[in-house]
PDB file of C-alpha atoms in Angstrom:
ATOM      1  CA  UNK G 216     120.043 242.611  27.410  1.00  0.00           C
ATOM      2  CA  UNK G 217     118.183 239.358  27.551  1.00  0.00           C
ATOM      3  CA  UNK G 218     117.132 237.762  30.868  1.00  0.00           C
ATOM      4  CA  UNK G 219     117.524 233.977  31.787  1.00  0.00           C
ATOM      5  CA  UNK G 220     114.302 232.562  33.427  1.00  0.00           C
ATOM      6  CA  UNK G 221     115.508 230.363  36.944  1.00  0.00           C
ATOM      7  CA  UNK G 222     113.698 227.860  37.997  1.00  0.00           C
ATOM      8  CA  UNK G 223     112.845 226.068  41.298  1.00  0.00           C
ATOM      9  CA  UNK G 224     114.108 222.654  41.609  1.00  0.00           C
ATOM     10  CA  UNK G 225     114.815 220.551  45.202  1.00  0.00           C
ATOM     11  CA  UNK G 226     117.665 218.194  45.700  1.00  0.00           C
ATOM     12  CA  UNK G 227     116.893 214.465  44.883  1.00  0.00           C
ATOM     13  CA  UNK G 228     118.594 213.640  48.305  1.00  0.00           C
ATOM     14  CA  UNK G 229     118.392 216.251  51.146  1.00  0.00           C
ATOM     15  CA  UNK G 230     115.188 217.665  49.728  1.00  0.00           C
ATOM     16  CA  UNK G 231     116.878 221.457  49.700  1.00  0.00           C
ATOM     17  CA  UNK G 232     115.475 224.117  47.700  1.00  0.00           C
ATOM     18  CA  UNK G 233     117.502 225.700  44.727  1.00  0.00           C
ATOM     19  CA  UNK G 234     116.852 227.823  41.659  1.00  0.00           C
ATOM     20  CA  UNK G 235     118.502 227.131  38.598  1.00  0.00           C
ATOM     21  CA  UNK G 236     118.454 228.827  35.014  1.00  0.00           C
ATOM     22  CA  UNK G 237     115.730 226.745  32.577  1.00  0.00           C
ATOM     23  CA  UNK G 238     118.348 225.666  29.736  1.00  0.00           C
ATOM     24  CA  UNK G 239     120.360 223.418  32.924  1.00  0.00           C
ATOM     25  CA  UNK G 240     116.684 220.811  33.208  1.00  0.00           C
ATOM     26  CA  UNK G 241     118.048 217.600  32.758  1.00  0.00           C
ATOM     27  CA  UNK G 242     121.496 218.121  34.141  1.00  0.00           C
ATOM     28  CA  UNK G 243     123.109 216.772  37.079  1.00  0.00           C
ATOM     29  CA  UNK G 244     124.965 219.285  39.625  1.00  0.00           C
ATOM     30  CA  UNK G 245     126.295 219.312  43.421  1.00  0.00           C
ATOM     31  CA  UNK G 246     123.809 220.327  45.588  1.00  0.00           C
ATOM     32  CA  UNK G 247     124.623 223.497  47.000  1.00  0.00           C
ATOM     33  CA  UNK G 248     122.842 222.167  50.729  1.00  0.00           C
ATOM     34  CA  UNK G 249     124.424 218.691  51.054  1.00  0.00           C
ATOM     35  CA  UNK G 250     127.247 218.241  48.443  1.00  0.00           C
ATOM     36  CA  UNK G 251     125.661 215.149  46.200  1.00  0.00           C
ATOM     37  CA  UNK G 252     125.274 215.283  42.812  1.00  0.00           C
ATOM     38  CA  UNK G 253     121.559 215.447  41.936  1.00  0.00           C
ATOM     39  CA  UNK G 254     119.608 216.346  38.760  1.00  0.00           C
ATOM     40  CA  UNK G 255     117.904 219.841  37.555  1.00  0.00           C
ATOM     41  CA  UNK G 256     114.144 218.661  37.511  1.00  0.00           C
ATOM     42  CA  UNK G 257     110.643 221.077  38.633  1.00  0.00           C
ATOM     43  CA  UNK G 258     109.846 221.270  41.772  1.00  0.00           C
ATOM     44  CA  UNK G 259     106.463 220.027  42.349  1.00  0.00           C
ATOM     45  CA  UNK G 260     104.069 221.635  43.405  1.00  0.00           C
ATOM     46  CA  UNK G 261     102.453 221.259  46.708  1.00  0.00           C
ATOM     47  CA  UNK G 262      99.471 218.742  46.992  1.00  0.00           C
ATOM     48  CA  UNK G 263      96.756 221.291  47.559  1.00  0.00           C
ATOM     49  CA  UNK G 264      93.420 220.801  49.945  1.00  0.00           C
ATOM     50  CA  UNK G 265      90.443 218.547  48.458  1.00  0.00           C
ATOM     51  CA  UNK G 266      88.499 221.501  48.336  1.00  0.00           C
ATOM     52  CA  UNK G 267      90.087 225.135  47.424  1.00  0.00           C
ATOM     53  CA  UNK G 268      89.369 227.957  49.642  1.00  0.00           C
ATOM     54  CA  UNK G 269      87.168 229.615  47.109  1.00  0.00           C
ATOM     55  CA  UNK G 270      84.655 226.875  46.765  1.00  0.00           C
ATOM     56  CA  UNK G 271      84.831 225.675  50.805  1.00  0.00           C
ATOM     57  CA  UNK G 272      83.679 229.678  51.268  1.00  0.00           C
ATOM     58  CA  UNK G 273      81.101 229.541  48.669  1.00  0.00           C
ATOM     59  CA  UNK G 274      79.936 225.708  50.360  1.00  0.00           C
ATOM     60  CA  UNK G 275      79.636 227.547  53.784  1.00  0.00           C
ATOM     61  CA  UNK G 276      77.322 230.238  52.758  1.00  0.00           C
ATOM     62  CA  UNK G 277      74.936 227.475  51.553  1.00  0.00           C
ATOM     63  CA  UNK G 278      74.421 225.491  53.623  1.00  0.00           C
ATOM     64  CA  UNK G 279      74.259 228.729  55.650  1.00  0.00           C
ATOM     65  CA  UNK G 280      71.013 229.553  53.793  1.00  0.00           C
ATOM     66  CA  UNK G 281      69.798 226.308  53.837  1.00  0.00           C
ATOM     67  CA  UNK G 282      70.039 226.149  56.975  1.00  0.00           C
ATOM     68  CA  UNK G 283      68.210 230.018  57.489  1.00  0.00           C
ATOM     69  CA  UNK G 284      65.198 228.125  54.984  1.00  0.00           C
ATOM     70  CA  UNK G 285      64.898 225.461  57.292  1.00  0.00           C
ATOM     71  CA  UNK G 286      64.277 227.352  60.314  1.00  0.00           C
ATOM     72  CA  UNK G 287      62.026 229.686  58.393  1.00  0.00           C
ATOM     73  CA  UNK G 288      60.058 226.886  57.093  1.00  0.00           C
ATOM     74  CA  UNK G 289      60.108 225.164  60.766  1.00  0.00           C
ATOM     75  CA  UNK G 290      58.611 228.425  62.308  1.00  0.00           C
ATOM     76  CA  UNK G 291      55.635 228.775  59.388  1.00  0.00           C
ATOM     77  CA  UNK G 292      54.614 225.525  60.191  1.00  0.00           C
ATOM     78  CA  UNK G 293      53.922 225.911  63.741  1.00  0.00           C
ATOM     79  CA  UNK G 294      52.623 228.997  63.183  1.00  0.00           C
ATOM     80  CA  UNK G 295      49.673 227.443  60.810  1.00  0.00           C
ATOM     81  CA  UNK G 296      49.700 224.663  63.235  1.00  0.00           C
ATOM     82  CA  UNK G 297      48.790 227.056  65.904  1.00  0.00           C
ATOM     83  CA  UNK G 298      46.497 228.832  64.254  1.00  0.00           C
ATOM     84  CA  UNK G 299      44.648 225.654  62.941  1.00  0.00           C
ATOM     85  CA  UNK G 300      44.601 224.550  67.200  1.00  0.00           C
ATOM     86  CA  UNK G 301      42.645 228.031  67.664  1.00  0.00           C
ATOM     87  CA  UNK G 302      44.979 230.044  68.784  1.00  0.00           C
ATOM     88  CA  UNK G 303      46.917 233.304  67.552  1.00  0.00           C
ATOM     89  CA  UNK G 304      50.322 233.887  67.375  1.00  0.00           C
ATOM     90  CA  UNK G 305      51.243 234.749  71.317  1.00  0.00           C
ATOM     91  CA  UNK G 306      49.263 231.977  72.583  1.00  0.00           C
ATOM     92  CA  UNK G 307      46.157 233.620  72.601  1.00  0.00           C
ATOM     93  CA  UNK G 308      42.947 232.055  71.748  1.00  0.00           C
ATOM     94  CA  UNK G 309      40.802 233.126  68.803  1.00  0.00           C
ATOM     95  CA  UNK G 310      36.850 233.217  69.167  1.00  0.00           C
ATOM     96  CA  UNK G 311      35.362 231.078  66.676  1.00  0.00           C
ATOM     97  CA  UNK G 312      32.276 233.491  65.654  1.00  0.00           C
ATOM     98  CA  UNK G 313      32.697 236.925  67.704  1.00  0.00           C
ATOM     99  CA  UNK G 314      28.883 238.089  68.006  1.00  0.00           C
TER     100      UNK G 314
END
């Protein structure tokens, strides 16, 4: 038993959806959703985002860790900033020569 592969094809006119069997591309035929004669042709496909999902996820976690270096880097540098002013982490100050 051999099986036909259908296809899915919109009306030229009304814009309804049909499937169709592959050997009929080409040919014209009366719209089953409006009643005009329109021709067997691919649907095409739907225009999809810029970006696919996959790679917008893979962006996000990123600039995620970017963004988790920055502050890391941000909170290092006042630290040594701090600790070049004299003082320790927790605002206290640090003796220059304890005797």
């Amino acid at each position: 038993m051999h099986r036909m592969k259908h296809l899915r094809g919109r009306c030229e006119h009304c814009g309804g959806r049909f499937h169709f069997p592959a050997e009929g591309i080409g040919t014209e035929v009366t719209c089953p959703h409006c009643g005009q004669d329109t021709e067997l042709a691919l649907e095409q496909p739907a225009a999809d985002a810029a970006v696919p999902r996959r790679n917008a996820g893979w962006f996000l976690a990123a600039i995620v860790i970017l963004l988790l270096g920055l502050a890391a880097a941000l909170y290092a540098l006042k630290r040594a900033e701090s600790l070049m002013n004299g003082q320790a982490p927790g605002g206290r100050a640090i003796m220059a020569n304890p005797r």
